[in-house]
XYZ file of C-alpha atoms in Angstrom:
631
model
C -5.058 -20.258 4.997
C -6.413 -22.398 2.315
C -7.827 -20.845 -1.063
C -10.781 -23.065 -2.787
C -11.448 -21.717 -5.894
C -14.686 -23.007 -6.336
C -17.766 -23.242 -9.100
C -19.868 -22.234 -6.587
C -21.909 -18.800 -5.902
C -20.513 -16.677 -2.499
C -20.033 -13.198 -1.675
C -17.330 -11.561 -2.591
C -15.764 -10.402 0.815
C -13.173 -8.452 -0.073
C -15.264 -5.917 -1.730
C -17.820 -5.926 0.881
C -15.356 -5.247 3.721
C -12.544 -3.302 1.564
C -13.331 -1.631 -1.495
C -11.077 -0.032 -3.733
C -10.027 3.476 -2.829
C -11.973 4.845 -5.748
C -14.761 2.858 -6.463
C -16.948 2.941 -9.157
C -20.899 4.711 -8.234
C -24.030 2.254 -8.551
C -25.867 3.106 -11.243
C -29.140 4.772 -10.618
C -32.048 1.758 -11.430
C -35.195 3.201 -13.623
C -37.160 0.731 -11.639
C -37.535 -0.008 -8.339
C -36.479 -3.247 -6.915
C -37.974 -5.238 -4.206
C -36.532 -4.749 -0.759
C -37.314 -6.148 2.442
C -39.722 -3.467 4.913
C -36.544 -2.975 7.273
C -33.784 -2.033 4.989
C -36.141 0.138 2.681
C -36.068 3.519 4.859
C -32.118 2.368 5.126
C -30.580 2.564 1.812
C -32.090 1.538 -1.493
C -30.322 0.619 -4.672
C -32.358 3.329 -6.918
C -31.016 6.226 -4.645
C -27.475 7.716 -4.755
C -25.020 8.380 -2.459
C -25.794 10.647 0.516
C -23.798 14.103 0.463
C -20.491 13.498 2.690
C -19.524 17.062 3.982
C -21.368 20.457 3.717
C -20.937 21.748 -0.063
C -21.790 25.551 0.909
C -18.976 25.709 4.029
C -15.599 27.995 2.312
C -12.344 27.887 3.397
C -12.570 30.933 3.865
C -15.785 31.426 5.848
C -13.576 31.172 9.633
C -11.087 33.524 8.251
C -7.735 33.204 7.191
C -6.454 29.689 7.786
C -3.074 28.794 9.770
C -1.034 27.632 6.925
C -0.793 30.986 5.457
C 1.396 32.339 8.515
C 4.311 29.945 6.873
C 3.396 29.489 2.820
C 2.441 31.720 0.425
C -0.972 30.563 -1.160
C 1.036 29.965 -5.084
C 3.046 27.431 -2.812
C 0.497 25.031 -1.913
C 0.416 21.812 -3.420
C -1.844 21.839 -6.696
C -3.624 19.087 -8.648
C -6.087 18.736 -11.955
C -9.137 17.417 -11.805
C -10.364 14.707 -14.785
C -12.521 16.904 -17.240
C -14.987 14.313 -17.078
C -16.259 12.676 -13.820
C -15.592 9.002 -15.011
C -13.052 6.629 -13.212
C -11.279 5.597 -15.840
C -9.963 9.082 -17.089
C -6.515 10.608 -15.154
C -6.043 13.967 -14.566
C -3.612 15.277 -17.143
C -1.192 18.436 -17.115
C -2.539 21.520 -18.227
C -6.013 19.768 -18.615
C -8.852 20.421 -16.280
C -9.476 22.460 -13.188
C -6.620 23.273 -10.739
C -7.559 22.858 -7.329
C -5.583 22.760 -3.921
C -4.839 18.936 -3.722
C -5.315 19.201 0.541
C -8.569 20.681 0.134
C -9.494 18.227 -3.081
C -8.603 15.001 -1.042
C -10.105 16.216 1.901
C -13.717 15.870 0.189
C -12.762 13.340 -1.418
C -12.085 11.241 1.791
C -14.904 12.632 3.485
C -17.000 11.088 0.309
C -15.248 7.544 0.000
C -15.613 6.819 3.743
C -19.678 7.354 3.839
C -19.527 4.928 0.262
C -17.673 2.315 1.707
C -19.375 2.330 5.230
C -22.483 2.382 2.865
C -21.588 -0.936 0.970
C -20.286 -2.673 3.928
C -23.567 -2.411 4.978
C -24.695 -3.717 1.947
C -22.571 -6.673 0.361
C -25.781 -7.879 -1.914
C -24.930 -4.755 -4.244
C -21.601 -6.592 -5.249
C -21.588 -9.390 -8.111
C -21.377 -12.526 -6.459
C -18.123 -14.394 -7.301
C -17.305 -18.222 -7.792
C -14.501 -18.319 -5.363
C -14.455 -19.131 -1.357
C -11.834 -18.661 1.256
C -11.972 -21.301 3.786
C -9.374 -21.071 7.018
C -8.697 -24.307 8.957
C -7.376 -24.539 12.401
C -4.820 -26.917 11.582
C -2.049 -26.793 8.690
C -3.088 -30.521 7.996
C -6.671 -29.992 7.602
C -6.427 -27.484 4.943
C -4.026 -30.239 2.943
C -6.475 -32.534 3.671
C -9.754 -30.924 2.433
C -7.648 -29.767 -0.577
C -7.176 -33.436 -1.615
C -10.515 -34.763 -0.925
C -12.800 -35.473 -3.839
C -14.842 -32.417 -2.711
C -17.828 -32.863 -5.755
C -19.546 -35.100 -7.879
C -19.720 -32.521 -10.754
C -16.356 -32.409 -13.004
C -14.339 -29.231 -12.808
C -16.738 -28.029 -9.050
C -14.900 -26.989 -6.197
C -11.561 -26.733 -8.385
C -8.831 -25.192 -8.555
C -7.742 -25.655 -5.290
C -4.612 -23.985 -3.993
C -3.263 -23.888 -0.389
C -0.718 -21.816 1.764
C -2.176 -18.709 0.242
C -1.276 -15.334 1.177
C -3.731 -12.630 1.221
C -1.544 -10.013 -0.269
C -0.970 -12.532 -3.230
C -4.106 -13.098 -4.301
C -5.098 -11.538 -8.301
C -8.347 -10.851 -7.121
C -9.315 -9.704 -10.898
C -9.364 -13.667 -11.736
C -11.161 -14.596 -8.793
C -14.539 -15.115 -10.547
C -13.175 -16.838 -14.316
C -15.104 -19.863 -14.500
C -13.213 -22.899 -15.629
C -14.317 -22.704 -19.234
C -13.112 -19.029 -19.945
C -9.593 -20.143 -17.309
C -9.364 -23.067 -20.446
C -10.123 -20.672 -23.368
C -7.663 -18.109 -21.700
C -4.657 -20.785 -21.488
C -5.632 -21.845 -24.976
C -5.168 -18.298 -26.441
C -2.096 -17.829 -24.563
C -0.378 -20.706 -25.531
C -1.358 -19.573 -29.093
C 0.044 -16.176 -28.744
C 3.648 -17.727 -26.815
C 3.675 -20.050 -29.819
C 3.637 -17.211 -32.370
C 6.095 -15.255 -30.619
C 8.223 -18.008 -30.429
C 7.813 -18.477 -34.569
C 8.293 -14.767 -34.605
C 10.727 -14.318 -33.009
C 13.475 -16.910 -34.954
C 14.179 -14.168 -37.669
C 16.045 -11.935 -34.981
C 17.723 -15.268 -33.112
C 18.575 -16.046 -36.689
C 20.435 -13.353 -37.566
C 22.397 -13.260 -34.473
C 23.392 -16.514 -35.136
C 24.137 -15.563 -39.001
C 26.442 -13.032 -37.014
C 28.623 -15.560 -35.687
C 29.593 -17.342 -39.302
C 30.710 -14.629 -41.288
C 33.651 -15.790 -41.916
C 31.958 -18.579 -43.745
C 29.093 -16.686 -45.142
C 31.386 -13.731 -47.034
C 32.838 -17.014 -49.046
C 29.886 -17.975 -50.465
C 27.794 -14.904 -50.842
C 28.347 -12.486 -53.519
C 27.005 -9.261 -51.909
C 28.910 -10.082 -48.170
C 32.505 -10.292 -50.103
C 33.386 -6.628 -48.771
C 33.470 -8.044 -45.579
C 37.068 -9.725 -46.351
C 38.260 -5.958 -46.468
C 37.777 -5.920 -42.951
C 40.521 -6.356 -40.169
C 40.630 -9.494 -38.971
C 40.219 -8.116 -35.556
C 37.111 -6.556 -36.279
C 35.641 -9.418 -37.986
C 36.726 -11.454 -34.908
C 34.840 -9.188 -32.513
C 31.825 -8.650 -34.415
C 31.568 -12.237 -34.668
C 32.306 -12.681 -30.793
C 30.906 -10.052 -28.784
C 27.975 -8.458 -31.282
C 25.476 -12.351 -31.770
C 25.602 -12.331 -27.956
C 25.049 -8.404 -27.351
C 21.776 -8.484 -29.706
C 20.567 -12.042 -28.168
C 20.351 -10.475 -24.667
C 19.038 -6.900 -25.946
C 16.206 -9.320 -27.356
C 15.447 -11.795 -24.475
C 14.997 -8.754 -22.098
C 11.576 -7.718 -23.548
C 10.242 -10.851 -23.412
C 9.768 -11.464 -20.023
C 7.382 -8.180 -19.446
C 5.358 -9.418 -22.495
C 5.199 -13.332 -20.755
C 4.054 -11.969 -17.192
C 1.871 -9.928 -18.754
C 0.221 -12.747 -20.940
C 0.123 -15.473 -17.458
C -1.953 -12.702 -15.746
C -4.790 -12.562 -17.970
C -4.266 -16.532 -18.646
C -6.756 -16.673 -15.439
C -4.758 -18.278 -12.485
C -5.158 -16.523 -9.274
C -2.304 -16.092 -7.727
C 1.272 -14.128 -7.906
C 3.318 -17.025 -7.295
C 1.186 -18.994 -9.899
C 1.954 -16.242 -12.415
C 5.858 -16.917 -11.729
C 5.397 -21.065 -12.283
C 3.419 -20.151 -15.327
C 6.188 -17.741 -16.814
C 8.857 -20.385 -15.875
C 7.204 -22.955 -18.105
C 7.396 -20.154 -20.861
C 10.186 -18.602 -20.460
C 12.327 -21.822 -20.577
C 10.464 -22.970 -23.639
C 11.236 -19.809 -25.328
C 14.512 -19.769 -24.015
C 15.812 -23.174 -25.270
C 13.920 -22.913 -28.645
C 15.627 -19.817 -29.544
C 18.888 -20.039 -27.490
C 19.689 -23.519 -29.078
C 17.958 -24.656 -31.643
C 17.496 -21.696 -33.898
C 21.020 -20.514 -33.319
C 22.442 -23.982 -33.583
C 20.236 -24.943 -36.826
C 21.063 -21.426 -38.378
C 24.795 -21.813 -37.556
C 25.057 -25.588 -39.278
C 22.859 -24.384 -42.181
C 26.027 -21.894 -43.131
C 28.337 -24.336 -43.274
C 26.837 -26.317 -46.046
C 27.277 -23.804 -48.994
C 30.402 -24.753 -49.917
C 29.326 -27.949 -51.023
C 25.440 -26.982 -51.604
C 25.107 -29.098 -55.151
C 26.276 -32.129 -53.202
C 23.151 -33.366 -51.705
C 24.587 -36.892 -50.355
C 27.163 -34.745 -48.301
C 24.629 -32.903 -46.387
C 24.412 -35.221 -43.273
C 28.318 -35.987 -42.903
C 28.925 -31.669 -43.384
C 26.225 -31.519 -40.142
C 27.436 -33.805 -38.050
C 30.662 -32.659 -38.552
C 29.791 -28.539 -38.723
C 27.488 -28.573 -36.089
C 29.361 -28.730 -33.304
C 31.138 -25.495 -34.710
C 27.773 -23.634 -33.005
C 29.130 -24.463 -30.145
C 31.923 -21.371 -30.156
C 28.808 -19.197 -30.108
C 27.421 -20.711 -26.608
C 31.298 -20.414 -24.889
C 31.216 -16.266 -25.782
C 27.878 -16.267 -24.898
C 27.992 -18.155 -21.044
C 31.343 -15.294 -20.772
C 29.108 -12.731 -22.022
C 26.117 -13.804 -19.387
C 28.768 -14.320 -16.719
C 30.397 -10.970 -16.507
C 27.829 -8.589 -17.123
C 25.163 -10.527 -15.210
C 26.833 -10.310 -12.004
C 28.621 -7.363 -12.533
C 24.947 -5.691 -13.012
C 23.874 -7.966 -10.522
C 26.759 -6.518 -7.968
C 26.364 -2.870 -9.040
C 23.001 -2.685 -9.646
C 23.026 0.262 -12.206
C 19.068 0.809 -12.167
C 18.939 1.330 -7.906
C 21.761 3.911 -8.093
C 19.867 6.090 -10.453
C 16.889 5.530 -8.952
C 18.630 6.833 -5.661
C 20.824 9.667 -6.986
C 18.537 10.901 -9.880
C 14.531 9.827 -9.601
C 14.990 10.050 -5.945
C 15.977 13.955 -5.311
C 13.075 14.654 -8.551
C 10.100 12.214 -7.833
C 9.884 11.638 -3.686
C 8.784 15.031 -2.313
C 7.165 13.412 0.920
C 8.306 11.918 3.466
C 6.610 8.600 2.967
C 7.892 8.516 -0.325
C 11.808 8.632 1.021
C 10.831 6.457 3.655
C 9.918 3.564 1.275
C 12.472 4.347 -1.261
C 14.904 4.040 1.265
C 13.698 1.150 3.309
C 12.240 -1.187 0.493
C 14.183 -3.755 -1.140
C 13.781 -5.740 -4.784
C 11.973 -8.571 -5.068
C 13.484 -11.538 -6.975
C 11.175 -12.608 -9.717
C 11.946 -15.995 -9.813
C 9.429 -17.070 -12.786
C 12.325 -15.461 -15.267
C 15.361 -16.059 -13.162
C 15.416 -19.768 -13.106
C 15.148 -20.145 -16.873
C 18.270 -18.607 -17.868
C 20.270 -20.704 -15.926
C 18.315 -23.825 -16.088
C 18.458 -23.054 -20.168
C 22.392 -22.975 -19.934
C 22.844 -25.981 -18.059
C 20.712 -27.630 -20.234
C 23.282 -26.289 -23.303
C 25.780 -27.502 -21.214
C 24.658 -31.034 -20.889
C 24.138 -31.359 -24.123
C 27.292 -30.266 -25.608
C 29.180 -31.900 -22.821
C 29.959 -34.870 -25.043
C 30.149 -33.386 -28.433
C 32.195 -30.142 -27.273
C 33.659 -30.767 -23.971
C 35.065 -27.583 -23.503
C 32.166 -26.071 -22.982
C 32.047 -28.084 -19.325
C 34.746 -25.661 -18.622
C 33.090 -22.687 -19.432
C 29.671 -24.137 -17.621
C 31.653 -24.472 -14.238
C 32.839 -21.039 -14.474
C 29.739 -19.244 -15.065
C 27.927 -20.792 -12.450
C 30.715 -20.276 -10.401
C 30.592 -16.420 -10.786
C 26.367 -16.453 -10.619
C 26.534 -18.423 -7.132
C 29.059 -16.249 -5.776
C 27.021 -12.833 -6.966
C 23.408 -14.167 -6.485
C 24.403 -15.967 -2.733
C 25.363 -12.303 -1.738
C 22.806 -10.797 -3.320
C 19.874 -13.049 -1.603
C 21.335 -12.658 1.698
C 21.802 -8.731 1.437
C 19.668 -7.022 -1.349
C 16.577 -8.654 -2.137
C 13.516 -9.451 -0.226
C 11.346 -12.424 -0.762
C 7.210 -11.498 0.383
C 6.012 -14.690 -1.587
C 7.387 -17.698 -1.979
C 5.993 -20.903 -3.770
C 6.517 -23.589 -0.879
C 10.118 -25.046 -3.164
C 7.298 -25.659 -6.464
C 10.283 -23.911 -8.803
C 13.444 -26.508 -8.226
C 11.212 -29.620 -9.067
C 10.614 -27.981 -12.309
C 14.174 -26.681 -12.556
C 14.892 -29.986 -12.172
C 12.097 -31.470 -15.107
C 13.469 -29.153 -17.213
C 17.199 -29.921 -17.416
C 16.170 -33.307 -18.556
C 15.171 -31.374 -21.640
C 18.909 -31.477 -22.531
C 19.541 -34.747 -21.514
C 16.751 -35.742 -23.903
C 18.527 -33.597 -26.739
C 21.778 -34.576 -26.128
C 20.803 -38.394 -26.259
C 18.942 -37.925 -29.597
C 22.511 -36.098 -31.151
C 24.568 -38.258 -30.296
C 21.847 -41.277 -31.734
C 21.981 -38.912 -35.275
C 25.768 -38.917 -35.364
C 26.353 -42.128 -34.395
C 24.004 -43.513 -37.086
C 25.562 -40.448 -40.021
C 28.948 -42.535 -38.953
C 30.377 -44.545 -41.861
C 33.317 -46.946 -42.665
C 35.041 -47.583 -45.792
C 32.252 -49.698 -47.702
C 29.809 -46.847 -46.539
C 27.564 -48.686 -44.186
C 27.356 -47.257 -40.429
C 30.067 -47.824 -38.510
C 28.228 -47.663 -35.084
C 25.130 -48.987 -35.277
C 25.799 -50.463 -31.553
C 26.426 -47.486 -29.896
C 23.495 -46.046 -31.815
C 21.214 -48.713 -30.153
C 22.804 -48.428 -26.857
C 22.020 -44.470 -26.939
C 18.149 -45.320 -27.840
C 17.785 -47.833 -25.239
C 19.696 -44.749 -22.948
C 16.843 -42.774 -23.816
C 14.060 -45.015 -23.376
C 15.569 -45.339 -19.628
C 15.874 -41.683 -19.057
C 12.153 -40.960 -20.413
C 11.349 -44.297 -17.120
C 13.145 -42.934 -14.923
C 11.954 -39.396 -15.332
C 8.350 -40.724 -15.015
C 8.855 -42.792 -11.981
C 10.547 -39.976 -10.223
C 7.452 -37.447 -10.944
C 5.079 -40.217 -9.821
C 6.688 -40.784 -6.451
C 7.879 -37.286 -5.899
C 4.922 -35.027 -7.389
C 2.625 -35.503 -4.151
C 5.190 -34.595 -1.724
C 5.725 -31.343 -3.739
C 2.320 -29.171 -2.860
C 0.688 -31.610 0.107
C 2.002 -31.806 3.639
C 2.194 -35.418 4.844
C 0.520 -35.979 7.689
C 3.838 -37.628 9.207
C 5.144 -33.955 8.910
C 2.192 -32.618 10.978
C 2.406 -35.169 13.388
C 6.269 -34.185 14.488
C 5.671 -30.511 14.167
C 2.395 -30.838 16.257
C 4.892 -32.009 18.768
C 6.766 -29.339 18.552
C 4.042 -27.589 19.149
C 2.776 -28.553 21.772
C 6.353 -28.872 23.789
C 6.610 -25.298 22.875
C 3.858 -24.273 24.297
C 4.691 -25.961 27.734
C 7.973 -24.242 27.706
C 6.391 -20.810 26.696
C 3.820 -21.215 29.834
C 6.267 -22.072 31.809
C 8.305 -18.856 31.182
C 5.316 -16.916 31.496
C 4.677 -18.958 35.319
C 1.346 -20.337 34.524
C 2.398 -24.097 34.660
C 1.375 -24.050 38.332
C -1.907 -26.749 37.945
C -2.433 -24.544 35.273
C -1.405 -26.838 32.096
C -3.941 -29.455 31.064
C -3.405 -32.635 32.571
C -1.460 -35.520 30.958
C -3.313 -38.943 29.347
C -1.776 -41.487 31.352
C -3.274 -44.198 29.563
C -1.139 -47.932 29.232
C -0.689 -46.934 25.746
C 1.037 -43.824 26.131
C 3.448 -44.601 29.276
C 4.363 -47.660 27.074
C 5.263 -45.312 24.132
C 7.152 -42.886 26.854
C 9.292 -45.642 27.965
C 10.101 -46.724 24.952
C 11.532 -43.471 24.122
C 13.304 -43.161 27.266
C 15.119 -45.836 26.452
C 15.872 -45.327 22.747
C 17.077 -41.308 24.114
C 19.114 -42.596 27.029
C 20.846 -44.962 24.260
C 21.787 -42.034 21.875
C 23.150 -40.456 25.032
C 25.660 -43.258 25.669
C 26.412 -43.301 21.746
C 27.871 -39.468 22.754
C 31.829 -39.065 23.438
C 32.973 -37.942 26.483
C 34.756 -35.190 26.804
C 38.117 -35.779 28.359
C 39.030 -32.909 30.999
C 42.480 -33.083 29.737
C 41.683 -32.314 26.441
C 40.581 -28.825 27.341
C 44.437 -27.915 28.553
C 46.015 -29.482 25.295
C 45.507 -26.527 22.686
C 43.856 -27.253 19.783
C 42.468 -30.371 20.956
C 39.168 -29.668 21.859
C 36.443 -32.107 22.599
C 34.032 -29.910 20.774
C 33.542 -29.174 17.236
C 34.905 -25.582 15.407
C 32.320 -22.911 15.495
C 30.845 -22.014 12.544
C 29.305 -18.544 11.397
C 25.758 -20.340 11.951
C 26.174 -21.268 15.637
C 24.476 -19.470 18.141
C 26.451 -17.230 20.361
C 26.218 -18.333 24.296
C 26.488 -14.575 25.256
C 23.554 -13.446 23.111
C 21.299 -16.069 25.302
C 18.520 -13.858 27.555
C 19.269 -14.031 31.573
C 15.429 -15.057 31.696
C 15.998 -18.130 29.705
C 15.719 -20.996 31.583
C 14.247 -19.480 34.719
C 10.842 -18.388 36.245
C 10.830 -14.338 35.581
C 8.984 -11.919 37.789
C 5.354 -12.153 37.115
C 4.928 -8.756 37.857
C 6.817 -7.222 34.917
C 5.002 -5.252 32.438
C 6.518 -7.079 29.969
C 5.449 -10.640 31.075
C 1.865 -9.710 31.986
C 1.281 -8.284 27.922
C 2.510 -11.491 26.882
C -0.044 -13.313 29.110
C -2.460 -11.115 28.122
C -1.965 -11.364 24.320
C -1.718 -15.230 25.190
C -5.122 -15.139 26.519
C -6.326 -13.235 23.518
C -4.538 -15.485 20.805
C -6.683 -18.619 22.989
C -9.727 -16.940 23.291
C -9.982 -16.160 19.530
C -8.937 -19.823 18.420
C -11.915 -20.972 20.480
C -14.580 -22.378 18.123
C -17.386 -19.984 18.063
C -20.118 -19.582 15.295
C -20.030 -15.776 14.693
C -18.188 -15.908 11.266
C -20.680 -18.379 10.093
C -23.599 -16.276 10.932
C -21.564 -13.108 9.420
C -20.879 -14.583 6.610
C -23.943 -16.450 5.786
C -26.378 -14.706 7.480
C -29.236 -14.208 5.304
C -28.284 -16.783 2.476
C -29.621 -20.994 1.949
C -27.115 -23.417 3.952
């Protein structure tokens, strides 16, 4: 399935063929519209909605109904009805008129059926939309047409996204045309710069939190803080920066999802590459540099009316900021994956919302059966934003490599449970989040390279002239090569990311096909019924050729001594491994020719024929589609 988001007028289909549960009524025209002679005594836009069900028949009319044998009438389910009959209002406790919620829903299905059968009937009520849907028969195709220069026009027939899912689809931004998707991203990034500006003064403090001991020195009205215990001091300074920092960054990823919706792209996954870009720029602007700028800036007031001392008490203090990143990665490390193991928010939603809030059986059913979804658009951030920390004070702090390998450590042990056991993954982004992952931990190699070019340079020797000025130069032609190489590897890796290679589609076609074969076989239908084989020159020529190359990969094989299989321990085969296949779980129909007579071989043939029959090519979702519009 290919999505084309394109600048080009076509119906919208989903609300044609599936409109929201409670849509919205036309609005009555004053004026009458012109209509062709054979849908006019159909339906016409200026009337409303036929009545669905009788409004004069009474529950009550047949005598008294069944349910009252077993429930009292006060024991029926109740609802309120919106004061107002508008779509947008909910029905609110002890507002508005109590009715039986079976008998309420009952009209109301009764009513929503005829409207949507009504409007399927008639998709030219709907807004036309700028966005098509175009399914290939082949995986290749659909990578194909989404690289082709489809339109002379600039910014027609674009965006164009493949290996869509339906169910992923934000069909709200469907219909943005380019120009408002642009003014969206512009006002977005505008709004994720301010918060980022905004939010300093809290990262601020929480790194003011962590130099106490050198603020209460030097400012008059933070003295009584030298009363304290030294123990406190020490554990307000270690555990309270860290506490606040992560109370902080958990609001921010609601407001950031919430923000890449309305930027205008159009799908879920979309959303969660957006929010990485965000998130990690947020993340490493207030992680690092505020707390690191804020935690150097304390150290200077002993020696504020010295101006020429600034730079040497920098690059000297500055690595002190990096005692606030080792209590921070323990911080992240044990009550991450201890929340991640005991998952705090699923046991009272079991043991508390569950017993209150599910009082139907569907309701228990999916509480009990669904699982969480990883939302990887804020999950790769935080850990790409603490490597990055790590690479860059892996030179000027080294202990902090220590601390790095443990936390990551405890996070792949918790989150390689957790993906094989407790979360679910609907959507995925075809592998679009490591690349980045990857893009942005040069970040800190970037960062790192430019400290170590400021220290080396703030270096100085006796006569006060710097002291290494070579490795200073050797550092910026370091960089220079990282920003190359970082460049080259986009430009020869950035196609293969989205776009299957037709090399790729030639093997799996291949596969395919020699699956197929095998299936029909199974099935018994390779009696003269398979298509016949090209036996062109060409093609025996390639077949031989791959005889040959097969039968000499088979020699390459050992041979597996018969008297290795009595010496214990010594056998010709490889270990097992938790990943193997088992030999016993292998079907007693595998490999032979099953009854064709069994029930269960004759559906699959049938569903066979069905799955060929509907591949055929056929014309009748061109004509239902575009039946009645300019081709």
């Amino acid at each position: 399935m290919a999505l084309i988001a394109t600048e080009m007028s076509f119906p919208s289909l989903f609300k044609a063929q599936c409109p929201p549960a409670r849509q919205p009524r036309p609005k009555v025209s004053k004026h009458k519209k012109k209509h062709d002679k054979s849908k006019k005594d159909e339906y016409q836009d200026n009337e409303e909605y036929p009545v669905a069900y009788n409004e004069a028949y009474e529950e009550d009319d047949y005598g008294e109904p069944p349910w009252m044998k077993y429930i009292q009438e006060e024991d029926r389910e109740t609802m309120r009805v919106p004061i107002f009959d508008s779509i947008w209002m909910p029905s609110l406790p002890l507002i508005g008129k109590e009715v039986d919620t079976i008998y309420y829903c009952r009209k109301e299905l009764a009513r929503l059926n005829l409207e949507i059968e009504i409007d399927q009937q008639h998709p030219e009520k709907f807004p036309l939309m700028n966005s098509a849907f175009v399914q290939f028969n082949h995986q290749v195709a659909a990578h194909m047409a989404c690289q082709s220069v489809a339109h002379h026009i600039p910014q027609q027939m674009a965006p164009r996204l493949v290996e869509i899912s339906p169910d992923d689809v934000i069909w709200d931004n469907m219909s943005i045309r380019w120009w408002e998707r642009y003014l969206r991203t512009f006002g977005v990034v505008i709004i994720v710069s301010a918060m980022v500006i905004g939010w300093a003064f809290p990262v601020a403090f929480t790194g003011l939190l962590s130099q106490l001991s050198y603020l209460e020195g030097n400012i008059v009205w933070l003295r009584w803080l030298s009363r304290l215990p030294q123990w406190l001091l020490s554990a307000i300074q270690g555990i309270l920066p860290p506490l606040f920092l992560s109370i902080l960054m958990a609001l921010l990823p609601l407001m950031l999802r919430f923000l890449s919706k309305n930027q205008g792209v159009h799908t879920g996954m979309a959303i969660e590459l957006t929010v990485q870009n965000y998130f990690f720029a947020f993340l490493f602007v207030q992680l690092f540099l505020v707390v690191s700028i804020s935690s150097g800036f304390s150290t200077i007031f002993n020696s504020i009316k010295d101006v020429t001392s600034v730079p040497e008490l920098l690059a000297t203090n500055i690595p002190k900021s990096s005692n606030y990143f080792f209590s921070y990665m323990v911080l992240q490390a044990m009550s991450v994956s201890a929340g991640a193991l005991v998952q705090i928010f699923n046991l009272v939603s079991w043991f508390i919302l569950a017993p209150i809030f599910d009082s139907t059986a569907r309701m228990k059913w999916a509480r009990t059966t669904n699982l969480n979804q990883m939302q990887w658009g804020t999950f790769f951030p935080v850990y790409t934003t603490l490597a990055s920390i790590g690479l860059i004070y892996c030179v000027i702090s080294p202990l902090i490599m220590i601390f790095n390998v443990l936390t990551f450590t405890l996070f792949w042990v918790v989150y390689r449970y957790n993906t094989l056991y407790v979360t679910k993954f609907r959507f995925d982004t075809g592998g679009l989040l490591f690349p980045k992952a990857i893009n942005q931990l040069f970040t800190g190699v970037y960062v790192m390279e430019i400290c170590l070019i400021g220290m080396f340079f703030l270096v100085r020797d006796e006569k006060g002239e710097v002291a290494c000025e070579g490795q200073a130069i050797c550092m910026i032609v370091l960089l220079i090569a990282t920003i190359l190489f970082q460049f080259l590897l986009n430009r020869a890796f950035q196609p293969l990311f989205r776009y299957l290679p037709i090399t790729l589609e030639d093997e799996a076609s291949q596969r395919d096909e020699e699956f197929a074969r095998a299936q029909r076989r199974r099935l018994g239908l390779e009696d003269g019924e398979d298509e016949e084989e090209d036996t062109s020159p060409d093609d025996k020529k390639h077949k031989r050729e791959n005889d040959i190359e097969l039968n000499r990969i088979d020699s390459k094989k050992p041979q597996r001594n018969a008297l290795t299989r009595l010496i214990p321990g010594k056998s010709g085969t490889r270990p097992l491994s938790w990943a193997d296949p088992s030999r016993k779980q292998r079907s007693r129909y595998f490999g032979g020719r099953p009854d064709p007579n069994m029930p269960t071989i004759q559906r699959m043939r049938q569903k066979l024929a069905e799955d060929t029959e509907a591949q055929a090519p056929t014309s009748s979702i061109n004509q239902a589609l575009f039946d009645g519009y300019p081709r």
